[in-house]
PDB file of C-alpha atoms in Angstrom:
ATOM      1  CA  UNK A  30       7.497 -70.046 -32.542  1.00  0.00           C
ATOM      2  CA  UNK A  31       9.717 -72.402 -34.217  1.00  0.00           C
ATOM      3  CA  UNK A  32      12.412 -73.664 -31.696  1.00  0.00           C
ATOM      4  CA  UNK A  33      15.922 -74.270 -33.159  1.00  0.00           C
ATOM      5  CA  UNK A  34      17.799 -78.038 -32.845  1.00  0.00           C
ATOM      6  CA  UNK A  35      20.451 -76.407 -30.896  1.00  0.00           C
ATOM      7  CA  UNK A  36      17.266 -75.115 -28.664  1.00  0.00           C
ATOM      8  CA  UNK A  37      15.683 -78.228 -28.390  1.00  0.00           C
ATOM      9  CA  UNK A  38      18.908 -80.167 -27.327  1.00  0.00           C
ATOM     10  CA  UNK A  39      19.394 -77.281 -24.593  1.00  0.00           C
ATOM     11  CA  UNK A  40      15.656 -77.760 -23.606  1.00  0.00           C
ATOM     12  CA  UNK A  41      15.667 -81.648 -23.173  1.00  0.00           C
ATOM     13  CA  UNK A  42      19.255 -81.533 -21.614  1.00  0.00           C
ATOM     14  CA  UNK A  43      17.768 -79.008 -18.836  1.00  0.00           C
ATOM     15  CA  UNK A  44      14.443 -81.510 -18.882  1.00  0.00           C
ATOM     16  CA  UNK A  45      16.931 -84.958 -18.252  1.00  0.00           C
ATOM     17  CA  UNK A  46      19.835 -82.814 -15.839  1.00  0.00           C
ATOM     18  CA  UNK A  47      17.798 -80.328 -13.526  1.00  0.00           C
ATOM     19  CA  UNK A  48      20.444 -77.983 -12.015  1.00  0.00           C
ATOM     20  CA  UNK A  49      20.646 -78.194  -8.294  1.00  0.00           C
ATOM     21  CA  UNK A  50      21.113 -75.331  -5.585  1.00  0.00           C
ATOM     22  CA  UNK A  51      22.891 -75.159  -2.836  1.00  0.00           C
ATOM     23  CA  UNK A  52      23.753 -72.179  -0.297  1.00  0.00           C
ATOM     24  CA  UNK A  53      26.749 -71.762   1.636  1.00  0.00           C
ATOM     25  CA  UNK A  54      26.416 -69.675   4.847  1.00  0.00           C
ATOM     26  CA  UNK A  55      29.618 -70.279   6.648  1.00  0.00           C
ATOM     27  CA  UNK A  56      33.352 -71.245   6.086  1.00  0.00           C
ATOM     28  CA  UNK A  57      33.153 -74.719   7.179  1.00  0.00           C
ATOM     29  CA  UNK A  58      30.568 -75.479   4.317  1.00  0.00           C
ATOM     30  CA  UNK A  59      33.163 -75.025   1.479  1.00  0.00           C
ATOM     31  CA  UNK A  60      34.855 -78.430   1.915  1.00  0.00           C
ATOM     32  CA  UNK A  61      38.329 -78.272   0.204  1.00  0.00           C
ATOM     33  CA  UNK A  62      36.325 -79.876  -3.412  1.00  0.00           C
ATOM     34  CA  UNK A  63      34.068 -77.640  -3.201  1.00  0.00           C
ATOM     35  CA  UNK A  64      36.607 -74.649  -3.119  1.00  0.00           C
ATOM     36  CA  UNK A  65      38.484 -76.378  -5.903  1.00  0.00           C
ATOM     37  CA  UNK A  66      35.723 -76.641  -8.038  1.00  0.00           C
ATOM     38  CA  UNK A  67      34.924 -72.878  -7.273  1.00  0.00           C
ATOM     39  CA  UNK A  68      38.589 -72.004  -8.222  1.00  0.00           C
ATOM     40  CA  UNK A  69      38.923 -73.855 -11.413  1.00  0.00           C
ATOM     41  CA  UNK A  70      35.298 -72.122 -12.840  1.00  0.00           C
ATOM     42  CA  UNK A  71      36.348 -68.819 -11.480  1.00  0.00           C
ATOM     43  CA  UNK A  72      40.043 -68.896 -13.267  1.00  0.00           C
ATOM     44  CA  UNK A  73      38.818 -70.635 -16.436  1.00  0.00           C
ATOM     45  CA  UNK A  74      35.888 -68.047 -16.822  1.00  0.00           C
ATOM     46  CA  UNK A  75      38.018 -65.152 -16.249  1.00  0.00           C
ATOM     47  CA  UNK A  76      40.578 -66.514 -18.751  1.00  0.00           C
ATOM     48  CA  UNK A  77      37.773 -67.064 -21.338  1.00  0.00           C
ATOM     49  CA  UNK A  78      37.216 -62.811 -21.215  1.00  0.00           C
ATOM     50  CA  UNK A  79      34.478 -63.461 -18.249  1.00  0.00           C
ATOM     51  CA  UNK A  80      33.675 -59.801 -16.186  1.00  0.00           C
ATOM     52  CA  UNK A  81      33.704 -61.945 -12.635  1.00  0.00           C
ATOM     53  CA  UNK A  82      36.531 -59.880 -11.045  1.00  0.00           C
ATOM     54  CA  UNK A  83      39.824 -60.230 -12.629  1.00  0.00           C
ATOM     55  CA  UNK A  84      39.975 -57.500 -15.650  1.00  0.00           C
ATOM     56  CA  UNK A  85      43.112 -58.601 -16.577  1.00  0.00           C
ATOM     57  CA  UNK A  86      43.561 -62.005 -17.858  1.00  0.00           C
ATOM     58  CA  UNK A  87      45.090 -64.354 -18.012  1.00  0.00           C
ATOM     59  CA  UNK A  88      45.216 -65.305 -14.434  1.00  0.00           C
ATOM     60  CA  UNK A  89      46.339 -67.991 -12.442  1.00  0.00           C
ATOM     61  CA  UNK A  90      45.565 -70.662  -9.989  1.00  0.00           C
ATOM     62  CA  UNK A  91      46.885 -68.780  -7.132  1.00  0.00           C
ATOM     63  CA  UNK A  92      45.636 -65.335  -7.914  1.00  0.00           C
ATOM     64  CA  UNK A  93      42.406 -66.599  -7.922  1.00  0.00           C
ATOM     65  CA  UNK A  94      42.761 -68.399  -4.347  1.00  0.00           C
ATOM     66  CA  UNK A  95      43.988 -65.089  -2.828  1.00  0.00           C
ATOM     67  CA  UNK A  96      40.515 -63.798  -3.407  1.00  0.00           C
ATOM     68  CA  UNK A  97      38.300 -67.167  -3.087  1.00  0.00           C
ATOM     69  CA  UNK A  98      39.946 -67.619  -0.141  1.00  0.00           C
ATOM     70  CA  UNK A  99      39.011 -63.667   1.253  1.00  0.00           C
ATOM     71  CA  UNK A 100      35.783 -64.689  -0.185  1.00  0.00           C
ATOM     72  CA  UNK A 101      34.908 -67.671   1.724  1.00  0.00           C
ATOM     73  CA  UNK A 102      36.240 -66.048   5.136  1.00  0.00           C
ATOM     74  CA  UNK A 103      33.519 -63.485   4.784  1.00  0.00           C
ATOM     75  CA  UNK A 104      31.087 -65.894   5.199  1.00  0.00           C
ATOM     76  CA  UNK A 105      31.566 -65.470   8.724  1.00  0.00           C
ATOM     77  CA  UNK A 106      29.114 -62.152   8.031  1.00  0.00           C
ATOM     78  CA  UNK A 107      25.430 -63.185   8.541  1.00  0.00           C
ATOM     79  CA  UNK A 108      24.352 -61.648   5.331  1.00  0.00           C
ATOM     80  CA  UNK A 109      27.050 -62.843   2.893  1.00  0.00           C
ATOM     81  CA  UNK A 110      25.926 -66.636   1.401  1.00  0.00           C
ATOM     82  CA  UNK A 111      27.591 -68.411  -1.599  1.00  0.00           C
ATOM     83  CA  UNK A 112      25.310 -69.753  -4.267  1.00  0.00           C
ATOM     84  CA  UNK A 113      26.211 -72.787  -6.073  1.00  0.00           C
ATOM     85  CA  UNK A 114      24.318 -74.512  -9.332  1.00  0.00           C
ATOM     86  CA  UNK A 115      25.495 -78.529  -9.840  1.00  0.00           C
ATOM     87  CA  UNK A 116      24.049 -80.793 -12.326  1.00  0.00           C
ATOM     88  CA  UNK A 117      24.921 -84.493 -11.962  1.00  0.00           C
ATOM     89  CA  UNK A 118      27.261 -83.168  -8.980  1.00  0.00           C
ATOM     90  CA  UNK A 119      29.437 -81.039 -11.190  1.00  0.00           C
ATOM     91  CA  UNK A 120      29.673 -77.320 -10.369  1.00  0.00           C
ATOM     92  CA  UNK A 121      27.970 -75.589 -12.998  1.00  0.00           C
ATOM     93  CA  UNK A 122      27.858 -72.322 -12.017  1.00  0.00           C
ATOM     94  CA  UNK A 123      27.541 -70.095  -8.945  1.00  0.00           C
ATOM     95  CA  UNK A 124      27.325 -66.674  -7.574  1.00  0.00           C
ATOM     96  CA  UNK A 125      28.101 -64.725  -4.287  1.00  0.00           C
ATOM     97  CA  UNK A 126      25.648 -62.799  -2.625  1.00  0.00           C
ATOM     98  CA  UNK A 127      26.791 -59.761  -0.183  1.00  0.00           C
ATOM     99  CA  UNK A 128      24.393 -58.208   2.298  1.00  0.00           C
ATOM    100  CA  UNK A 129      24.334 -55.348   4.816  1.00  0.00           C
ATOM    101  CA  UNK A 130      24.243 -54.950   8.077  1.00  0.00           C
ATOM    102  CA  UNK A 131      23.682 -51.307   8.614  1.00  0.00           C
ATOM    103  CA  UNK A 132      20.096 -50.763   9.552  1.00  0.00           C
ATOM    104  CA  UNK A 133      20.210 -48.140   6.187  1.00  0.00           C
ATOM    105  CA  UNK A 134      20.578 -50.615   3.861  1.00  0.00           C
ATOM    106  CA  UNK A 135      20.101 -53.942   5.490  1.00  0.00           C
ATOM    107  CA  UNK A 136      16.596 -53.947   3.029  1.00  0.00           C
ATOM    108  CA  UNK A 137      18.865 -54.721   0.220  1.00  0.00           C
ATOM    109  CA  UNK A 138      22.136 -57.081  -1.080  1.00  0.00           C
ATOM    110  CA  UNK A 139      24.561 -56.913  -3.716  1.00  0.00           C
ATOM    111  CA  UNK A 140      24.731 -59.926  -6.090  1.00  0.00           C
ATOM    112  CA  UNK A 141      28.397 -60.546  -7.350  1.00  0.00           C
ATOM    113  CA  UNK A 142      30.690 -62.977  -9.745  1.00  0.00           C
ATOM    114  CA  UNK A 143      27.600 -64.362 -11.469  1.00  0.00           C
ATOM    115  CA  UNK A 144      29.511 -67.407 -13.795  1.00  0.00           C
ATOM    116  CA  UNK A 145      28.391 -70.450 -15.678  1.00  0.00           C
ATOM    117  CA  UNK A 146      31.046 -73.093 -16.189  1.00  0.00           C
ATOM    118  CA  UNK A 147      32.994 -73.160 -19.257  1.00  0.00           C
ATOM    119  CA  UNK A 148      30.994 -76.642 -19.847  1.00  0.00           C
ATOM    120  CA  UNK A 149      27.645 -76.236 -19.123  1.00  0.00           C
ATOM    121  CA  UNK A 150      27.149 -72.484 -20.867  1.00  0.00           C
ATOM    122  CA  UNK A 151      23.872 -72.213 -22.997  1.00  0.00           C
ATOM    123  CA  UNK A 152      21.903 -74.863 -20.748  1.00  0.00           C
ATOM    124  CA  UNK A 153      20.151 -72.424 -18.353  1.00  0.00           C
ATOM    125  CA  UNK A 154      22.682 -72.239 -15.579  1.00  0.00           C
ATOM    126  CA  UNK A 155      22.655 -68.459 -15.215  1.00  0.00           C
ATOM    127  CA  UNK A 156      18.766 -67.978 -15.425  1.00  0.00           C
ATOM    128  CA  UNK A 157      18.829 -70.798 -13.150  1.00  0.00           C
ATOM    129  CA  UNK A 158      20.736 -68.964 -10.524  1.00  0.00           C
ATOM    130  CA  UNK A 159      19.216 -65.264 -10.915  1.00  0.00           C
ATOM    131  CA  UNK A 160      15.916 -67.196 -10.346  1.00  0.00           C
ATOM    132  CA  UNK A 161      17.075 -68.817  -7.225  1.00  0.00           C
ATOM    133  CA  UNK A 162      19.034 -65.829  -5.521  1.00  0.00           C
ATOM    134  CA  UNK A 163      15.211 -63.604  -6.170  1.00  0.00           C
ATOM    135  CA  UNK A 164      13.542 -66.139  -4.711  1.00  0.00           C
ATOM    136  CA  UNK A 165      16.468 -66.718  -1.609  1.00  0.00           C
ATOM    137  CA  UNK A 166      16.010 -62.705  -0.989  1.00  0.00           C
ATOM    138  CA  UNK A 167      12.480 -62.088  -1.336  1.00  0.00           C
ATOM    139  CA  UNK A 168      11.118 -65.368   0.357  1.00  0.00           C
ATOM    140  CA  UNK A 169      14.043 -66.656   3.018  1.00  0.00           C
ATOM    141  CA  UNK A 170      15.440 -62.646   3.523  1.00  0.00           C
ATOM    142  CA  UNK A 171      12.620 -60.713   3.061  1.00  0.00           C
ATOM    143  CA  UNK A 172      14.885 -58.219   1.026  1.00  0.00           C
ATOM    144  CA  UNK A 173      13.552 -55.398  -1.173  1.00  0.00           C
ATOM    145  CA  UNK A 174      15.930 -55.116  -3.587  1.00  0.00           C
ATOM    146  CA  UNK A 175      19.240 -56.700  -4.678  1.00  0.00           C
ATOM    147  CA  UNK A 176      21.834 -54.639  -6.688  1.00  0.00           C
ATOM    148  CA  UNK A 177      24.477 -55.289  -9.046  1.00  0.00           C
ATOM    149  CA  UNK A 178      27.068 -53.897 -11.284  1.00  0.00           C
ATOM    150  CA  UNK A 179      28.707 -54.785 -14.602  1.00  0.00           C
ATOM    151  CA  UNK A 180      31.200 -53.913 -17.189  1.00  0.00           C
ATOM    152  CA  UNK A 181      29.292 -52.339 -20.779  1.00  0.00           C
ATOM    153  CA  UNK A 182      30.255 -54.031 -23.597  1.00  0.00           C
ATOM    154  CA  UNK A 183      30.048 -57.064 -22.922  1.00  0.00           C
ATOM    155  CA  UNK A 184      25.976 -57.577 -24.077  1.00  0.00           C
ATOM    156  CA  UNK A 185      25.027 -58.376 -20.545  1.00  0.00           C
ATOM    157  CA  UNK A 186      22.594 -55.926 -19.929  1.00  0.00           C
ATOM    158  CA  UNK A 187      20.058 -57.907 -21.734  1.00  0.00           C
ATOM    159  CA  UNK A 188      20.101 -61.029 -19.934  1.00  0.00           C
ATOM    160  CA  UNK A 189      19.494 -59.400 -16.506  1.00  0.00           C
ATOM    161  CA  UNK A 190      16.707 -57.379 -18.036  1.00  0.00           C
ATOM    162  CA  UNK A 191      15.463 -60.743 -19.134  1.00  0.00           C
ATOM    163  CA  UNK A 192      15.436 -61.858 -15.595  1.00  0.00           C
ATOM    164  CA  UNK A 193      13.634 -58.647 -14.186  1.00  0.00           C
ATOM    165  CA  UNK A 194      16.532 -56.487 -13.652  1.00  0.00           C
ATOM    166  CA  UNK A 195      16.165 -52.645 -14.669  1.00  0.00           C
ATOM    167  CA  UNK A 196      19.031 -50.488 -15.462  1.00  0.00           C
ATOM    168  CA  UNK A 197      18.911 -47.657 -12.973  1.00  0.00           C
ATOM    169  CA  UNK A 198      22.429 -45.277 -13.715  1.00  0.00           C
ATOM    170  CA  UNK A 199      25.755 -45.222 -15.211  1.00  0.00           C
ATOM    171  CA  UNK A 200      29.492 -44.550 -14.370  1.00  0.00           C
ATOM    172  CA  UNK A 201      30.281 -43.168 -17.518  1.00  0.00           C
ATOM    173  CA  UNK A 202      33.504 -44.514 -18.539  1.00  0.00           C
ATOM    174  CA  UNK A 203      34.266 -45.737 -15.298  1.00  0.00           C
ATOM    175  CA  UNK A 204      36.467 -48.446 -15.837  1.00  0.00           C
ATOM    176  CA  UNK A 205      39.923 -48.375 -17.982  1.00  0.00           C
ATOM    177  CA  UNK A 206      40.839 -50.846 -20.132  1.00  0.00           C
ATOM    178  CA  UNK A 207      43.898 -50.914 -22.819  1.00  0.00           C
ATOM    179  CA  UNK A 208      41.791 -51.238 -25.515  1.00  0.00           C
ATOM    180  CA  UNK A 209      39.346 -47.854 -24.027  1.00  0.00           C
ATOM    181  CA  UNK A 210      37.256 -47.437 -21.131  1.00  0.00           C
ATOM    182  CA  UNK A 211      34.009 -48.585 -20.438  1.00  0.00           C
ATOM    183  CA  UNK A 212      30.857 -47.836 -18.036  1.00  0.00           C
ATOM    184  CA  UNK A 213      29.959 -49.389 -14.988  1.00  0.00           C
ATOM    185  CA  UNK A 214      26.251 -49.956 -15.298  1.00  0.00           C
ATOM    186  CA  UNK A 215      24.368 -50.389 -12.528  1.00  0.00           C
ATOM    187  CA  UNK A 216      21.290 -52.304 -12.479  1.00  0.00           C
ATOM    188  CA  UNK A 217      18.824 -53.176  -9.631  1.00  0.00           C
ATOM    189  CA  UNK A 218      15.844 -55.844  -9.267  1.00  0.00           C
ATOM    190  CA  UNK A 219      12.566 -54.728  -7.198  1.00  0.00           C
ATOM    191  CA  UNK A 220      11.480 -57.946  -5.027  1.00  0.00           C
ATOM    192  CA  UNK A 221       7.674 -58.276  -4.892  1.00  0.00           C
ATOM    193  CA  UNK A 222       6.738 -59.766  -1.094  1.00  0.00           C
ATOM    194  CA  UNK A 223       3.610 -61.689  -0.898  1.00  0.00           C
ATOM    195  CA  UNK A 224       1.755 -61.299   1.953  1.00  0.00           C
ATOM    196  CA  UNK A 225       3.002 -64.432   2.576  1.00  0.00           C
ATOM    197  CA  UNK A 226       6.873 -63.404   3.175  1.00  0.00           C
ATOM    198  CA  UNK A 227       5.169 -59.920   4.789  1.00  0.00           C
ATOM    199  CA  UNK A 228       3.834 -61.910   7.589  1.00  0.00           C
ATOM    200  CA  UNK A 229       7.025 -64.291   8.193  1.00  0.00           C
ATOM    201  CA  UNK A 230       8.946 -60.818   8.577  1.00  0.00           C
ATOM    202  CA  UNK A 231       7.002 -59.853  11.419  1.00  0.00           C
TER     203      UNK A 231
END
């Protein structure tokens, strides 16, 4: 396999600047510095065209903070968790995991707002986030599935499929935008329970 110069640079960067992962599970774990970093990342990704919850950019800091604070407050729910990826102390990306308290659906969780800060694009941050959410869901929470929804037309299906996710259906033309309708794509990640995690769940 031939490695391009850009690929080699990205590989060298990842090796020399490892991505650190941190789970935040209560509102008090989100201090003012982290709150501002999350807001700036969410605003910038949204305004760059990212499909992360604000479909009609541009969005202001005030708009983002309303949604961000609601998300932070929801960490009071035991099944909800916020995953941060940092490189050299800077926020490089994040995602939000929403669990289910109902016993009918407690075996799976949703993954939302997956995003990489603009200055850390093409450095493997998104893939690292997906690997960690899979690991934690399997080993720490002993879940059986993860679910997510995404907007068609963004070219995101291939990324998630490369991380092991499967497209399980679509809501055709469910999302209406000024330039046309898009499907809502439904994806799932079956989680492999090892004998060790199965024993720990008993």
